[in-house]
Amino acid sequence: DTGVSQDPRHKITKRGQNVTFRCDPISEHNRLYWYRQTLGQGPEFLTYFQNEAQLEKSRLLSDRFSAERPKGSFSTLEIQRTEQGDSAMYLCASSHSQDTQYFGPGTRLTVL
Amino acid sequence: GESVGLHLPTLSVQEGDNSIINCAYSNSASDYFIWYKQESGKGPQFIIDIRSNMDKRQGQRVTVLLNKTVKHLSLQIAATQPGDSAVYFCAEMGAASYDKVIFGPGTSLSVIP
């Protein structure tokens, strides 16, 4: 499968715990994006990388959120001290430069 | 500001009929439009795109129409099938930047067998 993959697909955690999600982009894509989607809404942009450089962060990305793409390939998104309001689907997408973005299946986070 | 929105939140069509999903956008600087399909529990799937220098683009069973005068685009699905049941998002790039996709709220399409 040469699409975008995400792991885990589902995560249930207790409030206050830290969680980390992984995204593996399409191999030849130099850009990687993170979005968040709540029920009934469209995805909202969080941040993106071009190669290993994080070029933009949304105001939605609070200080508890951090994303990395250390080798310009896979990326991780960590949420520290999770809150119930963090419950959402976290989507990763990749693209070649500013071309069409292709999305992964998402990680559904539930914070109890 | 920028926004991309949809006229109708839900649409039900009979299998075999054609479906039309509409979308309005507010920023005339929007330059690139994309339709995504999202099935339950899955990520958005690219369907078709169109740039602002075009009025119409066709794919396999899908057609996107762009009317820049009234800032409106539509997705037409021919011979709708049960597998077309999903939420459809129109999205745009270019009004603010080409570095992020701005999604509208989505239209839920239900196909009646």
Coordinates of C-alpha atoms in Angstrom, one line a residue:
Chain A
D1 CA 0.0 0.0 0.0
T2 CA 1.6 3.3 -1.0
G3 CA -0.9 5.6 0.6
V4 CA -0.6 7.7 3.8
S5 CA -0.7 5.5 6.9
Q6 CA -1.4 6.4 10.5
D7 CA -0.9 4.6 13.8
P8 CA -2.8 3.9 16.0
R9 CA -6.2 4.0 14.4
H10 CA -7.9 4.4 17.7
K11 CA -6.7 5.7 21.1
I12 CA -8.6 5.9 24.3
T13 CA -6.8 7.7 27.2
K14 CA -7.6 9.2 30.5
R15 CA -7.5 13.0 31.0
G16 CA -4.1 14.2 31.9
Q17 CA -2.2 11.4 30.0
N18 CA 0.2 12.0 27.1
V19 CA -0.4 10.4 23.7
T20 CA 1.6 10.2 20.6
F21 CA 0.5 9.5 17.1
R22 CA 2.5 8.5 14.1
C23 CA 2.1 9.3 10.4
D24 CA 3.9 7.8 7.4
P25 CA 3.4 9.9 4.3
I26 CA 3.5 8.8 0.7
S27 CA 7.2 8.1 0.2
E28 CA 8.0 10.7 -2.5
H29 CA 6.1 13.5 -0.8
N30 CA 8.1 16.3 0.8
R31 CA 5.2 17.9 2.6
L32 CA 3.3 16.5 5.6
Y33 CA 0.3 18.0 7.2
W34 CA -1.7 17.4 10.4
Y35 CA -5.4 18.3 10.7
R36 CA -8.0 17.8 13.4
Q37 CA -11.6 16.9 12.7
T38 CA -14.4 16.9 15.2
L39 CA -17.8 15.2 14.7
G40 CA -19.8 16.8 11.9
Q41 CA -17.1 19.2 10.9
G42 CA -14.6 19.4 8.2
P43 CA -10.9 18.9 9.0
E44 CA -9.0 21.9 10.4
F45 CA -5.4 22.6 9.7
L46 CA -2.9 22.2 12.6
T47 CA 0.6 22.3 11.2
Y48 CA 2.7 21.3 8.3
F49 CA 6.3 20.3 7.4
Q50 CA 8.3 20.6 4.3
N51 CA 10.9 17.9 4.6
E52 CA 12.0 18.2 8.3
A53 CA 11.2 21.8 8.8
Q54 CA 7.9 22.8 10.5
L55 CA 6.8 25.8 8.5
E56 CA 3.5 26.8 10.0
K57 CA 1.4 26.2 13.1
S58 CA -2.2 27.0 13.6
R59 CA -3.5 28.9 16.6
L60 CA -5.4 25.7 17.3
L61 CA -2.1 24.0 18.1
S62 CA -1.8 24.8 21.8
D63 CA 1.4 24.5 23.8
R64 CA 0.4 21.0 24.8
F65 CA 0.7 19.9 21.2
S66 CA 4.1 19.2 19.5
A67 CA 4.8 17.7 16.2
E68 CA 8.1 16.5 14.7
R69 CA 9.4 15.1 11.5
P70 CA 13.1 14.5 12.4
K71 CA 14.3 12.8 9.2
G72 CA 11.8 14.3 6.7
S73 CA 9.9 11.1 6.4
F74 CA 7.5 10.0 9.1
S75 CA 6.0 12.4 11.6
T76 CA 4.8 12.2 15.2
L77 CA 2.1 14.4 16.9
E78 CA 2.2 14.4 20.7
I79 CA -0.4 15.8 23.0
Q80 CA 0.6 16.3 26.6
R81 CA -1.8 16.4 29.5
T82 CA -4.8 15.5 27.4
E83 CA -8.1 17.2 28.0
Q84 CA -11.6 16.0 27.0
G85 CA -11.7 18.7 24.4
D86 CA -8.8 17.0 22.6
S87 CA -11.2 14.2 21.6
A88 CA -11.2 14.2 17.8
M89 CA -10.0 12.5 14.7
Y90 CA -6.4 13.5 13.9
L91 CA -5.7 13.3 10.2
C92 CA -2.4 13.3 8.4
A93 CA -1.9 14.3 4.8
S94 CA 1.0 14.5 2.4
S95 CA 1.7 16.2 -0.8
H96 CA 4.5 16.9 -3.3
S97 CA 5.1 20.6 -2.6
Q98 CA 1.8 22.6 -3.1
D99 CA 0.1 19.8 -5.1
T100 CA -3.0 17.9 -4.0
Q101 CA -3.0 16.7 -0.4
Y102 CA -3.7 13.0 0.2
F103 CA -5.1 12.0 3.5
G104 CA -4.5 9.0 5.8
P105 CA -7.2 7.1 7.6
G106 CA -6.8 9.1 10.8
T107 CA -6.3 8.4 14.5
R108 CA -9.5 8.7 16.5
L109 CA -8.7 10.0 20.0
T110 CA -11.1 9.6 22.9
V111 CA -10.2 11.3 26.2
L112 CA -12.2 10.0 29.1
Chain B
G1 CA -12.5 36.4 5.8
E2 CA -12.3 33.0 4.0
S3 CA -14.9 30.4 4.2
V4 CA -16.1 27.5 2.2
G5 CA -19.6 26.3 2.9
L6 CA -22.3 24.0 1.6
H7 CA -25.9 24.8 0.9
L8 CA -27.4 21.5 2.1
P9 CA -26.2 19.4 5.0
T10 CA -27.9 16.2 3.7
L11 CA -29.0 14.8 0.4
S12 CA -30.8 11.6 -0.4
V13 CA -30.9 10.2 -3.9
Q14 CA -32.2 7.0 -5.5
E15 CA -29.7 4.6 -6.8
G16 CA -29.0 5.2 -10.5
D17 CA -30.1 8.9 -10.4
N18 CA -27.6 11.7 -10.7
S19 CA -26.5 13.6 -7.6
I20 CA -25.6 17.3 -7.4
I21 CA -23.8 18.7 -4.3
N22 CA -23.4 22.4 -4.1
C23 CA -20.9 24.6 -2.4
A24 CA -20.5 28.3 -2.0
Y25 CA -17.3 30.2 -1.2
S26 CA -16.8 33.7 0.0
N27 CA -13.3 34.7 -1.0
S28 CA -12.8 35.7 -4.6
A29 CA -9.1 35.1 -4.2
S30 CA -9.7 31.3 -3.9
D31 CA -7.8 29.8 -6.7
Y32 CA -8.0 26.0 -6.4
F33 CA -10.9 23.9 -5.4
I34 CA -11.0 20.3 -4.4
W35 CA -13.8 17.8 -3.6
Y36 CA -13.1 15.1 -1.0
K37 CA -15.3 12.1 -0.1
Q38 CA -15.2 10.8 3.4
E39 CA -16.7 7.5 4.4
S40 CA -17.5 6.7 8.0
G41 CA -14.3 6.1 10.0
K42 CA -12.0 6.9 7.1
G43 CA -9.9 9.9 6.0
P44 CA -11.0 12.3 3.2
Q45 CA -10.4 10.8 -0.2
F46 CA -9.5 13.1 -3.2
I47 CA -12.2 13.0 -5.9
I48 CA -11.6 15.8 -8.3
D49 CA -10.2 19.3 -8.4
I50 CA -10.5 22.4 -10.5
R51 CA -8.5 25.6 -10.8
S52 CA -10.0 29.0 -11.1
N53 CA -9.1 29.3 -14.8
M54 CA -11.5 26.5 -15.6
D55 CA -15.3 26.3 -15.6
K56 CA -15.7 22.5 -15.8
R57 CA -13.7 19.4 -15.2
Q58 CA -14.8 15.8 -15.7
G59 CA -13.6 12.6 -14.1
Q60 CA -15.0 9.1 -14.0
R61 CA -18.7 9.6 -13.2
V62 CA -18.0 13.0 -11.6
T63 CA -18.0 16.5 -12.9
V64 CA -17.1 19.7 -11.1
L65 CA -18.6 23.0 -12.3
L66 CA -17.2 26.3 -11.1
N67 CA -19.0 29.6 -11.4
K68 CA -16.7 32.4 -10.3
T69 CA -19.2 35.1 -10.9
V70 CA -21.4 33.9 -8.1
K71 CA -18.6 32.0 -6.2
H72 CA -20.3 28.7 -6.5
L73 CA -19.1 25.2 -7.4
S74 CA -20.9 21.9 -7.6
L75 CA -20.1 18.2 -7.8
Q76 CA -22.2 16.1 -10.1
I77 CA -22.2 12.3 -9.6
A78 CA -23.6 10.4 -12.5
A79 CA -25.6 7.1 -11.9
T80 CA -25.2 7.3 -8.2
Q81 CA -24.3 4.0 -6.5
P82 CA -24.6 2.8 -2.9
G83 CA -20.9 3.1 -2.6
D84 CA -21.2 6.8 -3.2
S85 CA -22.8 7.2 0.2
A86 CA -20.5 9.4 2.2
V87 CA -19.9 12.9 3.4
Y88 CA -18.6 15.2 0.6
F89 CA -16.5 18.2 1.4
C90 CA -15.7 21.0 -0.9
A91 CA -12.4 22.6 0.0
E92 CA -10.2 25.4 -1.3
M93 CA -6.6 26.6 -1.4
G94 CA -5.2 29.9 -2.4
A95 CA -7.3 32.5 -0.7
A96 CA -5.0 32.6 2.3
S97 CA -2.2 30.3 1.2
Y98 CA -1.5 27.1 -0.8
D99 CA -0.1 25.5 2.3
K100 CA -3.3 24.4 3.9
V101 CA -6.7 23.1 2.7
I102 CA -9.7 25.0 4.0
F103 CA -12.7 22.6 4.3
G104 CA -16.4 23.4 4.2
P105 CA -18.7 21.7 6.7
G106 CA -19.7 18.8 4.4
T107 CA -22.8 17.3 2.8
S108 CA -24.0 13.9 3.7
L109 CA -25.1 11.9 0.7
S110 CA -27.3 8.9 1.2
V111 CA -28.1 6.6 -1.7
I112 CA -31.4 4.7 -1.5
P113 CA -31.2 1.3 -3.1

